[in-house]
Coordinates of N, CA and C and ligand atoms in Angstrom, one line a residue:
M1 N 0.8 -1.2 0.0 CA 0.0 0.0 0.0 C 0.9 1.2 0.0
V2 N 0.5 2.2 -0.8 CA 1.3 3.5 -0.9 C 0.4 4.6 -0.3
I3 N 1.0 5.4 0.6 CA 0.3 6.5 1.2 C 1.1 7.8 0.9
E4 N 0.5 8.8 0.3 CA 1.2 10.1 0.1 C 0.4 11.3 0.3
K5 N 1.0 12.4 0.7 CA 0.4 13.7 0.7 C 0.7 14.3 -0.7
L6 N -0.3 14.9 -1.4 CA -0.1 15.4 -2.7 C 0.1 16.9 -2.6
D7 N 0.8 17.5 -3.6 CA 1.3 18.9 -3.6 C 0.2 19.9 -3.8
Y8 N 0.2 21.0 -3.0 CA -0.7 22.1 -3.1 C -0.6 22.7 -4.5
G9 N -1.8 23.1 -5.0 CA -1.8 23.8 -6.3 C -1.7 23.0 -7.5
K10 N -1.4 21.7 -7.3 CA -1.2 20.8 -8.5 C -2.6 20.1 -8.8
D11 N -2.7 19.5 -10.0 CA -3.9 18.8 -10.4 C -4.0 17.4 -9.7
L12 N -5.1 17.1 -9.2 CA -5.3 15.9 -8.4 C -5.0 14.6 -9.3
I13 N -5.6 14.5 -10.5 CA -5.4 13.4 -11.3 C -3.9 13.2 -11.7
L14 N -3.3 14.3 -12.1 CA -1.9 14.3 -12.5 C -1.0 13.9 -11.4
E15 N -1.3 14.4 -10.2 CA -0.5 14.0 -9.0 C -0.6 12.5 -8.7
I16 N -1.8 12.0 -8.8 CA -2.0 10.5 -8.5 C -1.2 9.7 -9.6
E17 N -1.3 10.2 -10.8 CA -0.5 9.6 -11.9 C 1.0 9.6 -11.7
K18 N 1.4 10.8 -11.2 CA 2.9 10.9 -10.9 C 3.3 9.9 -9.8
V19 N 2.5 9.8 -8.8 CA 2.8 8.8 -7.7 C 2.9 7.4 -8.3
C20 N 2.0 7.1 -9.1 CA 2.0 5.7 -9.7 C 3.2 5.5 -10.6
K21 N 3.6 6.5 -11.3 CA 4.8 6.4 -12.2 C 6.1 6.2 -11.3
R22 N 6.2 7.1 -10.3 CA 7.3 7.1 -9.4 C 7.4 5.7 -8.7
R23 N 6.3 5.2 -8.3 CA 6.3 3.9 -7.5 C 6.1 2.7 -8.4
N24 N 6.1 2.9 -9.7 CA 6.0 1.8 -10.7 C 4.7 1.0 -10.4
I25 N 3.6 1.7 -10.2 CA 2.2 1.1 -10.1 C 1.5 1.2 -11.4
K26 N 1.2 0.1 -12.0 CA 0.5 0.1 -13.3 C -0.9 -0.3 -13.2
T27 N -1.3 -0.9 -12.1 CA -2.7 -1.3 -11.9 C -2.9 -1.2 -10.4
G28 N -4.1 -0.7 -10.0 CA -4.3 -0.5 -8.6 C -5.7 0.2 -8.3
W29 N -5.9 0.4 -7.1 CA -7.1 1.0 -6.6 C -6.7 2.1 -5.6
F30 N -7.4 3.2 -5.6 CA -7.0 4.3 -4.7 C -8.2 5.0 -4.1
N31 N -8.0 5.7 -3.0 CA -8.9 6.7 -2.5 C -8.2 7.9 -2.0
A32 N -8.8 9.0 -2.1 CA -8.2 10.3 -1.7 C -9.2 11.1 -0.9
I33 N -8.7 11.9 0.1 CA -9.5 12.9 0.8 C -8.7 14.2 0.8
G34 N -9.4 15.3 1.2 CA -8.7 16.6 1.3 C -9.7 17.7 0.8
A35 N -9.1 18.7 0.2 CA -9.9 19.8 -0.3 C -9.3 20.3 -1.6
L36 N -10.2 20.8 -2.5 CA -9.8 21.3 -3.8 C -10.2 22.8 -3.9
K37 N -9.4 23.5 -4.7 CA -9.8 24.9 -5.0 C -10.9 25.1 -6.0
N38 N -11.0 24.0 -6.8 CA -12.0 24.0 -7.9 C -12.0 22.5 -8.4
V39 N -13.1 22.2 -9.1 CA -13.1 20.8 -9.7 C -13.9 20.8 -11.0
T40 N -13.3 20.0 -12.0 CA -14.0 19.8 -13.2 C -14.5 18.3 -13.2
Y41 N -15.8 18.1 -13.4 CA -16.3 16.7 -13.3 C -17.3 16.5 -14.4
G42 N -17.7 15.3 -14.5 CA -18.6 15.0 -15.7 C -19.6 13.9 -15.4
F43 N -20.5 13.9 -16.3 CA -21.6 12.9 -16.3 C -21.7 12.2 -17.7
Y44 N -21.6 10.9 -17.7 CA -21.6 10.2 -19.0 C -23.1 10.0 -19.5
D45 N -23.4 10.6 -20.6 CA -24.8 10.4 -21.1 C -24.8 9.1 -21.9
Q46 N -25.6 8.1 -21.3 CA -25.5 6.8 -21.8 C -26.2 6.6 -23.2
K47 N -27.1 7.6 -23.5 CA -27.7 7.5 -24.9 C -26.8 8.1 -25.9
L48 N -26.3 9.3 -25.6 CA -25.4 10.0 -26.6 C -24.0 9.5 -26.6
K49 N -23.7 8.7 -25.5 CA -22.3 8.1 -25.4 C -21.3 9.2 -25.4
E50 N -21.5 10.3 -24.6 CA -20.5 11.3 -24.4 C -20.7 12.0 -23.1
Y51 N -19.6 12.6 -22.6 CA -19.6 13.2 -21.3 C -20.1 14.6 -21.4
K52 N -20.9 15.0 -20.4 CA -21.2 16.4 -20.1 C -20.2 16.9 -19.1
K53 N -19.6 18.0 -19.3 CA -18.6 18.5 -18.3 C -19.2 19.6 -17.5
F54 N -18.8 19.7 -16.2 CA -19.2 20.7 -15.3 C -18.0 21.3 -14.6
L55 N -18.0 22.6 -14.3 CA -16.9 23.2 -13.6 C -17.5 23.8 -12.3
H56 N -16.9 23.4 -11.2 CA -17.2 24.0 -9.9 C -16.0 24.9 -9.6
K57 N -16.3 26.2 -9.6 CA -15.2 27.1 -9.6 C -14.6 27.5 -8.2
N58 N -15.3 27.0 -7.1 CA -15.0 27.4 -5.8 C -14.4 26.3 -4.9
P59 N -13.8 26.7 -3.8 CA -13.2 25.7 -2.9 C -14.3 24.7 -2.4
C60 N -13.8 23.4 -2.3 CA -14.7 22.4 -1.8 C -14.0 21.3 -1.1
E61 N -14.7 20.5 -0.3 CA -14.2 19.4 0.4 C -14.3 18.2 -0.4
I62 N -13.3 17.3 -0.5 CA -13.4 16.0 -1.1 C -14.1 15.1 -0.1
T63 N -15.4 14.8 -0.3 CA -16.0 13.9 0.6 C -15.8 12.5 0.3
S64 N -15.5 12.2 -1.0 CA -15.1 10.9 -1.4 C -14.4 11.0 -2.8
C65 N -13.3 10.3 -3.0 CA -12.7 10.3 -4.3 C -12.1 8.9 -4.4
I66 N -12.7 8.1 -5.3 CA -12.2 6.7 -5.5 C -11.8 6.5 -7.0
G67 N -11.0 5.6 -7.2 CA -10.7 5.3 -8.6 C -9.7 4.1 -8.7
N68 N -9.3 3.9 -10.0 CA -8.4 2.8 -10.3 C -7.3 3.3 -11.2
V69 N -6.3 2.4 -11.3 CA -5.1 2.7 -12.2 C -5.1 1.5 -13.1
S70 N -5.0 1.8 -14.4 CA -4.8 0.7 -15.4 C -4.1 1.2 -16.6
I71 N -4.0 0.4 -17.6 CA -3.2 0.8 -18.8 C -4.1 1.1 -19.9
L72 N -3.9 2.3 -20.5 CA -4.6 2.6 -21.8 C -3.6 3.1 -22.8
E73 N -3.6 2.4 -23.9 CA -2.7 2.7 -25.0 C -1.2 2.8 -24.5
D74 N -0.8 1.8 -23.7 CA 0.5 1.6 -23.2 C 0.9 2.7 -22.2
K75 N -0.1 3.5 -21.7 CA 0.3 4.5 -20.7 C -0.6 4.3 -19.4
I76 N -0.1 4.7 -18.3 CA -0.9 4.7 -17.1 C -2.1 5.6 -17.2
F77 N -3.3 5.0 -16.9 CA -4.5 5.8 -17.0 C -5.2 5.8 -15.6
I78 N -5.5 7.0 -15.1 CA -6.1 7.2 -13.8 C -7.6 7.4 -14.1
H79 N -8.5 6.6 -13.5 CA -9.9 6.8 -13.6 C -10.4 7.0 -12.2
A80 N -11.0 8.2 -12.0 CA -11.5 8.6 -10.7 C -12.9 9.2 -10.7
H81 N -13.6 8.9 -9.7 CA -14.9 9.6 -9.5 C -14.8 10.3 -8.2
I82 N -15.6 11.4 -8.1 CA -15.4 12.3 -6.9 C -16.8 12.8 -6.4
N83 N -16.9 12.9 -5.1 CA -18.0 13.6 -4.5 C -17.3 14.8 -3.7
F84 N -17.9 15.9 -3.8 CA -17.3 17.1 -3.1 C -18.5 17.9 -2.5
A85 N -18.1 18.6 -1.4 CA -19.1 19.4 -0.7 C -18.7 20.9 -0.8
D86 N -19.7 21.7 -1.1 CA -19.4 23.2 -1.2 C -19.5 23.8 0.2
E87 N -19.4 25.1 0.3 CA -19.4 25.8 1.6 C -20.7 25.7 2.4
K88 N -21.7 25.3 1.7 CA -23.0 25.1 2.4 C -23.3 23.6 2.7
G89 N -22.3 22.8 2.3 CA -22.5 21.4 2.6 C -23.2 20.6 1.5
N90 N -23.5 21.3 0.4 CA -24.2 20.6 -0.7 C -23.2 19.7 -1.4
V91 N -23.5 18.5 -1.7 CA -22.6 17.5 -2.4 C -23.0 17.3 -3.8
K92 N -22.0 17.3 -4.7 CA -22.2 16.9 -6.1 C -21.1 16.0 -6.4
G93 N -21.2 15.4 -7.6 CA -20.1 14.5 -7.9 C -20.3 13.9 -9.3
G94 N -19.3 13.1 -9.7 CA -19.3 12.5 -11.0 C -17.9 12.0 -11.4
H95 N -17.7 11.8 -12.6 CA -16.4 11.5 -13.2 C -15.4 12.7 -13.0
L96 N -14.3 12.4 -12.4 CA -13.3 13.5 -12.2 C -12.4 13.7 -13.4
Y97 N -12.4 15.0 -13.9 CA -11.5 15.4 -14.9 C -10.3 16.0 -14.3
K98 N -10.5 17.0 -13.5 CA -9.3 17.7 -12.9 C -9.8 18.5 -11.6
G99 N -8.8 18.8 -10.8 CA -9.2 19.6 -9.6 C -7.9 20.2 -9.1
D100 N -7.8 21.4 -8.8 CA -6.6 22.0 -8.2 C -6.6 21.7 -6.7
I101 N -5.5 21.1 -6.2 CA -5.4 20.7 -4.9 C -5.2 21.8 -3.9
F102 N -6.0 21.8 -2.8 CA -5.7 22.7 -1.7 C -4.9 21.8 -0.7
A103 N -5.5 20.6 -0.4 CA -4.8 19.6 0.4 C -5.3 18.3 0.0
A104 N -4.5 17.3 -0.1 CA -5.0 16.0 -0.5 C -4.0 14.9 -0.1
E105 N -4.6 13.8 0.4 CA -3.9 12.6 0.8 C -4.5 11.4 0.1
V106 N -3.6 10.6 -0.5 CA -4.0 9.5 -1.3 C -3.5 8.2 -0.7
V107 N -4.3 7.1 -0.8 CA -3.9 5.8 -0.5 C -4.1 4.9 -1.7
I108 N -3.0 4.3 -2.2 CA -3.1 3.5 -3.4 C -2.7 2.0 -3.0
S109 N -3.6 1.1 -3.4 CA -3.3 -0.3 -3.3 C -3.0 -0.9 -4.6
P110 N -1.7 -1.3 -4.9 CA -1.4 -1.8 -6.2 C -2.0 -3.3 -6.3
Y111 N -2.3 -3.6 -7.6 CA -2.7 -5.0 -7.9 C -1.4 -5.6 -8.5
D112 N -1.4 -6.9 -8.4 CA -0.2 -7.6 -9.1 C -0.5 -8.0 -10.5
K113 N -1.7 -7.8 -11.0 CA -2.0 -8.1 -12.4 C -2.1 -6.8 -13.2
I114 N -1.8 -6.9 -14.5 CA -2.0 -5.7 -15.4 C -3.4 -5.7 -16.0
L115 N -4.0 -4.6 -15.9 CA -5.3 -4.4 -16.5 C -5.2 -3.4 -17.6
E116 N -5.6 -3.8 -18.8 CA -5.6 -2.8 -20.0 C -7.0 -2.5 -20.4
R117 N -7.1 -1.2 -20.8 CA -8.4 -0.7 -21.3 C -8.5 -0.8 -22.8
K118 N -9.7 -1.2 -23.2 CA -10.0 -1.3 -24.7 C -11.4 -0.7 -24.9
F119 N -11.5 -0.2 -26.2 CA -12.8 0.4 -26.5 C -13.9 -0.7 -26.4
D120 N -15.0 -0.3 -25.8 CA -16.2 -1.2 -25.6 C -17.3 -0.7 -26.5
E121 N -17.8 -1.5 -27.4 CA -18.8 -1.1 -28.4 C -20.1 -0.7 -27.7
I122 N -20.5 -1.5 -26.8 CA -21.8 -1.3 -26.1 C -22.0 0.0 -25.4
T123 N -21.0 0.3 -24.6 CA -21.0 1.5 -23.8 C -20.4 2.7 -24.4
G124 N -19.5 2.5 -25.4 CA -18.7 3.6 -26.0 C -17.6 4.0 -25.1
L125 N -17.3 3.3 -24.0 CA -16.2 3.6 -23.1 C -15.0 2.7 -23.3
K126 N -13.9 3.2 -22.7 CA -12.7 2.3 -22.8 C -12.6 1.6 -21.4
L127 N -13.1 0.3 -21.5 CA -13.2 -0.4 -20.3 C -12.1 -1.5 -20.2
W128 N -12.0 -2.1 -19.0 CA -11.0 -3.2 -18.8 C -11.2 -4.3 -19.8
D129 N -10.1 -4.7 -20.4 CA -10.2 -5.8 -21.3 C -10.3 -7.1 -20.6
S130 N -9.8 -7.1 -19.4 CA -9.9 -8.3 -18.6 C -10.1 -7.9 -17.1
G131 N -10.4 -8.9 -16.4 CA -10.5 -8.7 -14.9 C -10.5 -10.0 -14.2
E132 N -10.5 -9.9 -13.0 CA -10.6 -11.2 -12.2 C -12.0 -11.7 -12.2
K133 N -12.2 -12.9 -12.7 CA -13.5 -13.5 -12.7 C -13.6 -14.8 -11.9
Ligands
LIG1 ZN1 -15.7 7.7 -14.9

């Protein structure tokens, strides 16, 4: 298990990716808590097969951020979802695109198998080609 504090002002996804590269983690599971200065998140429209993007411009608490690490086109790919609370305690969430870190701590559990993503015709998403069954 890998535990790290992530850097102030950096992007949450890119920082998790950096930790994985530095620690040679190609597949794994993670969660993160902390606070962001802003967050860009999305909702996948299952009929249109495309993401709608939303920007929350203000500081928020990460109430939950979970995701996984796998390989997409020979590169490490971070897939994360986030819930965040605004200054009134309202929670929103979805697919995480980016977020500027105010403070963040991540715990990553590496897997010993490599998972690769491939385009999936039914969903239009790049999903795991394999998994444990
Ligand atoms: Zn997603």
